[in-house]
Amino acid sequence: MIPVNSVLQVGHFPELMQAEINRRFSPTCLLDPNAPPPEGNFQAILVRSNTKLPEALVKQLPSIQLITTCGVGYDNLPLGYLKQQGIKATNTPGVLNDAVCELAIGMMFGLMRRIPEAHEFVKSKAWSKGLFAITTTLAGKKVGILGMGRIGQDLAKRLEPFKVEIIYSGPSKKDVPYRYIADATELARESDVLFLACPASPATEKIINAELLEALGPSSYLINIARGSVVDESALLYALQQKRIAGAALDVFDNEPNPDSAFLDLDNVLLTPHIGSATSETRIAMTNFAVDNLEAFFNQQPLLTEVEN
Ligand code: NAP
């Protein structure tokens, strides 16, 4: 049981998720995270990983003991302040792997086979005037994964049947049947397609920089389903404009929901509005996972997924 007036929901949740929350309990809502909080003795905050939780807001709520974020990434939380105050945080790992991997694979093929342009080609009747572009086959290529965690490993399993060699990089070698390359730039150099599946953190900020993109090279593709901050967007824009890489499929950006408009002018990109986990099955599972964490907290049970901070 989650006591009434004990949880502050910060930010807007899509209708489907809000209905699921309301089915489980009745939060008090603060739709604008930068507005003053309502009166109340809240012990927990419920937020989505797409909503940045301001440190200033948490500071105004001294009774808060838990932040539950609905999403696996928790770079939206004021982690330094939470650690300093001993405030715990939970996320929703695992339940979104299927949706994120399905999108990542779809984006890869969409980009490499130019499916959105091919669709427009038929719809606009351009087909009657000429042939569509010749594109690229995935089979026989090397696919790199930066971040061989839960999503990275699920992605690799899905890629195996496509007759590719899988290579990966990250802080530690994993117990997986793929070749480990410690250095991210060397991973890029060997990759024909490079997926980003690492978390946003000080260590990964702009890890995809000009040097790495140069190593990736003019016939290779970048797929980012991680976070915008992982990529130096100026360097990526330059690489795309100058055709220093073959193309990029991007689900995440530095400035969401208003990505740098220079991306919109490019013809070697496939852009999606941060929809990695945006399927009804996944969003319902994520919402329930987040509420299960709240219930565990109020029932004085161990949290299901406490984030390392
Ligand atoms: P995870 O299980 O924690 O995996 C993250 C992996 O990244 C780990 O293997 C970790 O390696 C590795 N990593 C950490 N620091 C790194 C670095 N400096 N360089 C390279 N790799 C590094 O997390 P997950 O569940 O797979 O999720 C990954 C990320 O995907 C999330 O943090 C989130 O930002 C993003 N995501 C995006 C969407 C979307 O809608 N597009 C949806 C869900 C998740 P170690 O194990 O060695 O530390």
Short mmCIF file of C-alpha atoms and ligand atoms in Angstrom, two decimals:
data_model
loop_
_atom_site.label_atom_id
_atom_site.label_comp_id
_atom_site.label_asym_id
_atom_site.label_seq_id
_atom_site.Cartn_x
_atom_site.Cartn_y
_atom_site.Cartn_z
CA MET A 1 0.00 0.00 0.00
CA ILE A 2 1.25 3.44 -0.90
CA PRO A 3 -0.08 5.96 1.63
CA VAL A 4 -2.12 8.91 0.32
CA ASN A 5 -0.14 12.18 -0.09
CA SER A 6 3.19 10.38 0.28
CA VAL A 7 4.38 10.41 -3.37
CA LEU A 8 4.97 13.47 -5.55
CA GLN A 9 4.82 12.71 -9.26
CA VAL A 10 7.05 15.19 -11.08
CA GLY A 11 6.43 15.91 -14.76
CA HIS A 12 3.98 14.71 -17.33
CA PHE A 13 3.51 10.99 -18.03
CA PRO A 14 1.93 9.76 -21.31
CA GLU A 15 -1.77 8.94 -20.88
CA LEU A 16 -1.21 5.17 -20.95
CA MET A 17 1.37 5.37 -18.14
CA GLN A 18 -0.67 7.84 -16.11
CA ALA A 19 -3.68 5.52 -16.27
CA GLU A 20 -1.50 2.68 -14.96
CA ILE A 21 -0.16 4.85 -12.13
CA ASN A 22 -3.67 5.96 -11.21
CA ARG A 23 -4.83 2.34 -11.21
CA ARG A 24 -2.20 1.53 -8.57
CA PHE A 25 -2.33 4.65 -6.34
CA SER A 26 -3.08 8.39 -6.32
CA PRO A 27 0.01 10.57 -6.55
CA THR A 28 0.06 14.32 -6.09
CA CYS A 29 1.25 15.81 -9.39
CA LEU A 30 3.68 18.63 -10.11
CA LEU A 31 3.58 18.88 -13.89
CA ASP A 32 6.21 21.64 -14.17
CA PRO A 33 9.39 20.39 -12.43
CA ASN A 34 10.60 23.98 -12.09
CA ALA A 35 7.45 25.21 -10.34
CA PRO A 36 7.27 25.43 -6.52
CA PRO A 37 6.23 22.09 -5.01
CA PRO A 38 2.80 21.68 -3.46
CA GLU A 39 2.43 21.55 0.35
CA GLY A 40 2.84 18.05 1.75
CA ASN A 41 5.01 15.63 3.63
CA PHE A 42 6.14 13.65 0.56
CA GLN A 43 8.53 10.77 1.16
CA ALA A 44 9.06 9.72 -2.45
CA ILE A 45 9.21 11.26 -5.93
CA LEU A 46 8.07 9.48 -9.09
CA VAL A 47 9.57 10.84 -12.32
CA ARG A 48 10.27 9.69 -15.91
CA SER A 49 13.81 9.40 -17.22
CA ASN A 50 12.93 12.02 -19.90
CA THR A 51 12.17 14.60 -17.17
CA LYS A 52 15.15 16.33 -15.61
CA LEU A 53 14.57 16.41 -11.87
CA PRO A 54 15.95 19.73 -10.57
CA GLU A 55 18.17 19.57 -7.51
CA ALA A 56 16.45 22.79 -6.34
CA LEU A 57 13.13 20.96 -6.22
CA VAL A 58 14.45 18.06 -4.13
CA LYS A 59 16.07 20.59 -1.77
CA GLN A 60 12.64 22.10 -1.12
CA LEU A 61 11.31 18.69 -0.05
CA PRO A 62 13.37 17.69 3.01
CA SER A 63 11.22 14.65 3.81
CA ILE A 64 12.09 12.88 0.52
CA GLN A 65 13.84 9.52 1.04
CA LEU A 66 13.39 7.88 -2.37
CA ILE A 67 13.39 8.89 -6.03
CA THR A 68 11.84 6.39 -8.40
CA THR A 69 12.60 7.05 -12.03
CA CYS A 70 10.62 5.31 -14.74
CA GLY A 71 13.34 4.32 -17.21
CA VAL A 72 16.70 2.58 -17.03
CA GLY A 73 18.83 5.72 -17.47
CA TYR A 74 19.07 7.89 -14.36
CA ASP A 75 21.16 10.75 -15.70
CA ASN A 76 18.03 12.91 -15.19
CA LEU A 77 18.53 12.79 -11.41
CA PRO A 78 20.68 15.16 -9.29
CA LEU A 79 22.91 12.24 -8.31
CA GLY A 80 25.51 14.25 -6.36
CA TYR A 81 22.88 15.80 -4.11
CA LEU A 82 21.06 12.48 -3.61
CA LYS A 83 24.30 10.80 -2.56
CA GLN A 84 25.18 13.62 -0.20
CA GLN A 85 21.72 13.41 1.43
CA GLY A 86 21.54 9.60 1.48
CA ILE A 87 18.43 9.66 -0.72
CA LYS A 88 17.98 6.38 -2.58
CA ALA A 89 17.01 6.04 -6.22
CA THR A 90 15.49 3.24 -8.28
CA ASN A 91 15.13 2.65 -12.05
CA THR A 92 13.42 0.10 -14.31
CA PRO A 93 16.12 -1.98 -16.05
CA GLY A 94 15.48 -5.01 -18.25
CA VAL A 95 11.80 -4.58 -19.05
CA LEU A 96 12.55 -2.18 -21.89
CA ASN A 97 15.29 -4.21 -23.60
CA ASP A 98 12.97 -5.77 -26.19
CA ALA A 99 11.49 -2.47 -27.33
CA VAL A 100 14.84 -0.66 -27.43
CA CYS A 101 16.58 -3.48 -29.33
CA GLU A 102 13.72 -3.79 -31.81
CA LEU A 103 13.93 -0.06 -32.53
CA ALA A 104 17.74 -0.16 -32.78
CA ILE A 105 17.65 -2.99 -35.35
CA GLY A 106 14.84 -1.28 -37.26
CA MET A 107 16.80 1.98 -37.35
CA MET A 108 19.89 0.19 -38.58
CA PHE A 109 18.04 -1.36 -41.52
CA GLY A 110 16.05 1.82 -42.13
CA LEU A 111 19.30 3.75 -42.41
CA MET A 112 21.32 1.22 -44.39
CA ARG A 113 18.54 0.32 -46.87
CA ARG A 114 17.15 3.90 -46.87
CA ILE A 115 13.66 2.61 -46.13
CA PRO A 116 12.08 6.02 -45.27
CA GLU A 117 13.34 7.51 -48.58
CA ALA A 118 12.26 4.39 -50.50
CA HIS A 119 8.76 4.75 -49.03
CA GLU A 120 8.62 8.41 -50.11
CA PHE A 121 9.98 7.41 -53.53
CA VAL A 122 6.99 5.15 -54.15
CA LYS A 123 4.44 7.52 -52.57
CA SER A 124 5.63 10.48 -54.63
CA LYS A 125 5.48 8.38 -57.86
CA ALA A 126 9.19 9.10 -58.47
CA TRP A 127 9.54 5.37 -59.24
CA SER A 128 7.88 5.85 -62.65
CA LYS A 129 10.67 8.30 -63.57
CA GLY A 130 13.70 6.26 -62.50
CA LEU A 131 15.23 3.71 -60.19
CA PHE A 132 15.84 4.04 -56.46
CA ALA A 133 19.39 4.16 -55.06
CA ILE A 134 21.47 1.01 -54.59
CA THR A 135 22.14 0.53 -50.84
CA THR A 136 24.22 -1.65 -48.47
CA THR A 137 23.92 -5.22 -47.17
CA LEU A 138 24.49 -5.94 -43.49
CA ALA A 139 25.56 -9.60 -43.88
CA GLY A 140 29.31 -10.07 -43.73
CA LYS A 141 29.90 -6.81 -41.88
CA LYS A 142 31.39 -6.13 -38.42
CA VAL A 143 29.02 -4.66 -35.87
CA GLY A 144 30.44 -2.85 -32.84
CA ILE A 145 28.53 -2.31 -29.61
CA LEU A 146 29.76 0.34 -27.19
CA GLY A 147 28.33 -0.72 -23.82
CA MET A 148 27.79 -4.49 -23.54
CA GLY A 149 25.22 -4.23 -20.72
CA ARG A 150 21.64 -5.44 -20.60
CA ILE A 151 20.59 -3.72 -23.83
CA GLY A 152 23.96 -4.29 -25.53
CA GLN A 153 23.80 -8.05 -24.86
CA ASP A 154 20.18 -8.35 -26.02
CA LEU A 155 21.09 -6.40 -29.13
CA ALA A 156 24.04 -8.71 -29.86
CA LYS A 157 21.80 -11.82 -29.57
CA ARG A 158 19.36 -10.29 -32.04
CA LEU A 159 22.19 -9.42 -34.45
CA GLU A 160 23.73 -12.92 -34.49
CA PRO A 161 21.33 -14.36 -37.12
CA PHE A 162 22.21 -11.56 -39.53
CA LYS A 163 25.59 -13.18 -40.38
CA VAL A 164 27.72 -10.44 -38.83
CA GLU A 165 30.80 -10.45 -36.60
CA ILE A 166 30.04 -8.77 -33.29
CA ILE A 167 32.71 -6.82 -31.41
CA TYR A 168 32.30 -4.64 -28.32
CA SER A 169 33.90 -2.21 -25.94
CA GLY A 170 33.30 -0.96 -22.39
CA PRO A 171 35.05 -0.66 -19.04
CA SER A 172 35.07 -4.43 -18.46
CA LYS A 173 35.28 -7.60 -20.55
CA LYS A 174 32.04 -9.57 -20.33
CA ASP A 175 31.30 -13.28 -20.37
CA VAL A 176 29.98 -13.12 -23.94
CA PRO A 177 31.09 -14.89 -27.14
CA TYR A 178 32.15 -11.66 -28.87
CA ARG A 179 35.56 -10.07 -29.32
CA TYR A 180 36.40 -7.39 -26.75
CA ILE A 181 38.27 -4.25 -27.84
CA ALA A 182 39.18 -2.09 -24.85
CA ASP A 183 39.56 1.18 -26.72
CA ALA A 184 36.37 2.79 -28.09
CA THR A 185 38.19 4.44 -31.03
CA GLU A 186 39.71 1.09 -32.04
CA LEU A 187 36.23 -0.46 -31.80
CA ALA A 188 34.98 2.25 -34.17
CA ARG A 189 37.89 1.68 -36.56
CA GLU A 190 36.88 -1.99 -36.96
CA SER A 191 33.10 -1.42 -37.05
CA ASP A 192 30.94 -1.13 -40.15
CA VAL A 193 27.99 -0.36 -37.89
CA LEU A 194 28.53 1.04 -34.39
CA PHE A 195 25.71 0.89 -31.83
CA LEU A 196 25.85 3.05 -28.71
CA ALA A 197 24.31 1.35 -25.68
CA CYS A 198 26.23 2.86 -22.77
CA PRO A 199 24.79 5.10 -20.04
CA ALA A 200 25.13 8.89 -19.92
CA SER A 201 27.80 9.63 -17.33
CA PRO A 202 30.84 11.90 -16.93
CA ALA A 203 32.92 9.00 -18.36
CA THR A 204 30.83 8.68 -21.52
CA GLU A 205 30.19 12.38 -22.19
CA LYS A 206 31.12 13.10 -25.84
CA ILE A 207 32.94 9.75 -26.02
CA ILE A 208 31.89 9.80 -29.69
CA ASN A 209 34.21 12.62 -30.74
CA ALA A 210 35.85 13.77 -33.97
CA GLU A 211 38.74 11.31 -33.67
CA LEU A 212 36.43 8.34 -33.13
CA LEU A 213 34.17 9.37 -36.02
CA GLU A 214 37.20 9.69 -38.27
CA ALA A 215 38.19 6.14 -37.21
CA LEU A 216 34.64 4.90 -37.95
CA GLY A 217 35.14 6.09 -41.51
CA PRO A 218 33.19 6.93 -44.68
CA SER A 219 31.55 3.54 -45.25
CA SER A 220 30.35 2.99 -41.65
CA TYR A 221 27.16 3.83 -39.76
CA LEU A 222 26.47 5.09 -36.22
CA ILE A 223 23.29 4.13 -34.33
CA ASN A 224 22.63 5.98 -31.07
CA ILE A 225 19.92 4.57 -28.82
CA ALA A 226 21.81 5.57 -25.63
CA ARG A 227 21.80 9.28 -24.79
CA GLY A 228 22.57 12.46 -26.72
CA SER A 229 25.36 13.47 -24.33
CA VAL A 230 27.42 10.45 -25.39
CA VAL A 231 28.01 12.12 -28.77
CA ASP A 232 29.83 15.37 -29.57
CA GLU A 233 27.03 16.63 -31.83
CA SER A 234 29.18 19.29 -33.55
CA ALA A 235 31.71 16.62 -34.50
CA LEU A 236 28.91 14.30 -35.67
CA LEU A 237 27.30 17.04 -37.76
CA TYR A 238 30.64 17.78 -39.40
CA ALA A 239 31.26 14.07 -40.08
CA LEU A 240 27.79 13.71 -41.64
CA GLN A 241 27.98 16.92 -43.67
CA GLN A 242 31.44 16.07 -45.00
CA LYS A 243 30.49 12.40 -45.52
CA ARG A 244 33.30 11.32 -43.19
CA ILE A 245 30.87 8.57 -42.04
CA ALA A 246 28.16 6.92 -44.16
CA GLY A 247 25.23 7.87 -41.94
CA ALA A 248 23.70 7.99 -38.48
CA ALA A 249 20.44 6.81 -36.94
CA LEU A 250 19.67 8.84 -33.84
CA ASP A 251 16.92 8.27 -31.29
CA VAL A 252 18.44 10.64 -28.71
CA PHE A 253 19.84 14.16 -28.84
CA ASP A 254 21.50 16.77 -26.68
CA ASN A 255 18.58 19.11 -26.84
CA GLU A 256 15.31 17.17 -26.68
CA PRO A 257 12.65 17.81 -27.94
CA ASN A 258 14.37 20.45 -30.13
CA PRO A 259 17.43 18.76 -31.64
CA ASP A 260 19.98 20.89 -33.50
CA SER A 261 18.18 21.89 -36.71
CA ALA A 262 21.33 21.11 -38.75
CA PHE A 263 20.38 17.42 -38.42
CA LEU A 264 17.14 18.13 -40.26
CA ASP A 265 18.94 19.23 -43.44
CA LEU A 266 20.95 16.03 -43.82
CA ASP A 267 20.05 13.16 -46.15
CA ASN A 268 22.31 10.57 -44.46
CA VAL A 269 20.41 10.43 -41.14
CA LEU A 270 17.38 8.65 -39.74
CA LEU A 271 15.93 10.58 -36.78
CA THR A 272 13.41 9.39 -34.19
CA PRO A 273 12.00 11.29 -31.17
CA HIS A 274 13.47 9.25 -28.25
CA ILE A 275 11.05 6.35 -28.69
CA GLY A 276 13.31 3.44 -27.65
CA SER A 277 10.90 2.21 -24.99
CA ALA A 278 7.74 3.70 -26.48
CA THR A 279 5.57 0.62 -26.96
CA SER A 280 2.43 0.09 -24.90
CA GLU A 281 3.66 -3.27 -23.52
CA THR A 282 6.96 -1.80 -22.42
CA ARG A 283 5.62 1.44 -21.00
CA ILE A 284 3.04 -0.48 -18.92
CA ALA A 285 5.79 -2.81 -17.64
CA MET A 286 8.06 0.15 -16.81
CA THR A 287 5.29 1.97 -14.94
CA ASN A 288 4.45 -1.09 -12.88
CA PHE A 289 8.13 -1.70 -12.13
CA ALA A 290 8.43 1.88 -10.85
CA VAL A 291 5.30 1.55 -8.71
CA ASP A 292 6.50 -1.84 -7.40
CA ASN A 293 9.63 -0.05 -6.19
CA LEU A 294 7.48 2.55 -4.42
CA GLU A 295 5.41 -0.19 -2.81
CA ALA A 296 8.52 -2.03 -1.66
CA PHE A 297 9.76 1.18 -0.05
CA PHE A 298 6.50 1.92 1.77
CA ASN A 299 6.17 -1.73 2.85
CA GLN A 300 9.74 -1.56 4.18
CA GLN A 301 10.81 -4.31 1.80
CA PRO A 302 14.13 -4.30 -0.10
CA LEU A 303 14.00 -2.06 -3.20
CA LEU A 304 13.81 -4.06 -6.42
CA THR A 305 16.43 -2.02 -8.29
CA GLU A 306 18.49 0.48 -6.37
CA VAL A 307 20.76 2.49 -8.69
CA GLU A 308 24.46 2.60 -7.91
CA ASN A 309 25.36 6.13 -7.01
P1 NAP B 1 23.45 -1.31 -18.35
O1 NAP B 1 22.96 -2.71 -18.21
O2 NAP B 1 23.90 -0.58 -17.14
O3 NAP B 1 24.59 -1.34 -19.45
C1 NAP B 1 25.40 -0.26 -19.71
C2 NAP B 1 26.71 -0.77 -20.24
O4 NAP B 1 27.50 0.37 -20.60
C3 NAP B 1 27.51 -1.61 -19.23
O5 NAP B 1 27.94 -2.78 -19.84
C4 NAP B 1 28.69 -0.71 -18.90
O6 NAP B 1 29.88 -1.45 -18.70
C5 NAP B 1 28.83 0.11 -20.16
N1 NAP B 1 29.58 1.33 -19.92
C6 NAP B 1 29.68 2.06 -18.78
N2 NAP B 1 30.57 3.06 -18.94
C7 NAP B 1 31.04 2.94 -20.21
C8 NAP B 1 32.01 3.65 -20.95
N3 NAP B 1 32.68 4.68 -20.43
N4 NAP B 1 32.26 3.24 -22.22
C9 NAP B 1 31.61 2.18 -22.76
N5 NAP B 1 30.70 1.47 -22.08
C10 NAP B 1 30.41 1.85 -20.83
O7 NAP B 1 22.32 -0.37 -18.99
P2 NAP B 1 21.24 -0.79 -20.09
O8 NAP B 1 20.01 -1.24 -19.42
O9 NAP B 1 21.88 -1.66 -21.09
O10 NAP B 1 20.95 0.66 -20.71
C11 NAP B 1 21.97 1.38 -21.37
C12 NAP B 1 21.54 2.81 -21.64
O11 NAP B 1 20.61 2.85 -22.71
C13 NAP B 1 20.81 3.50 -20.49
O12 NAP B 1 21.69 4.04 -19.53
C14 NAP B 1 20.01 4.57 -21.20
O13 NAP B 1 20.69 5.80 -21.19
C15 NAP B 1 19.89 4.06 -22.62
N6 NAP B 1 18.49 3.80 -22.97
C16 NAP B 1 17.91 4.52 -23.97
C17 NAP B 1 16.59 4.29 -24.30
C18 NAP B 1 15.92 5.04 -25.43
O14 NAP B 1 14.72 5.29 -25.35
N7 NAP B 1 16.63 5.38 -26.48
C19 NAP B 1 15.82 3.37 -23.59
C20 NAP B 1 16.46 2.65 -22.59
C21 NAP B 1 17.79 2.87 -22.28
P3 NAP B 1 30.29 -2.09 -17.26
O15 NAP B 1 29.27 -3.15 -16.99
O16 NAP B 1 31.66 -2.62 -17.50
O17 NAP B 1 30.22 -0.94 -16.28
#
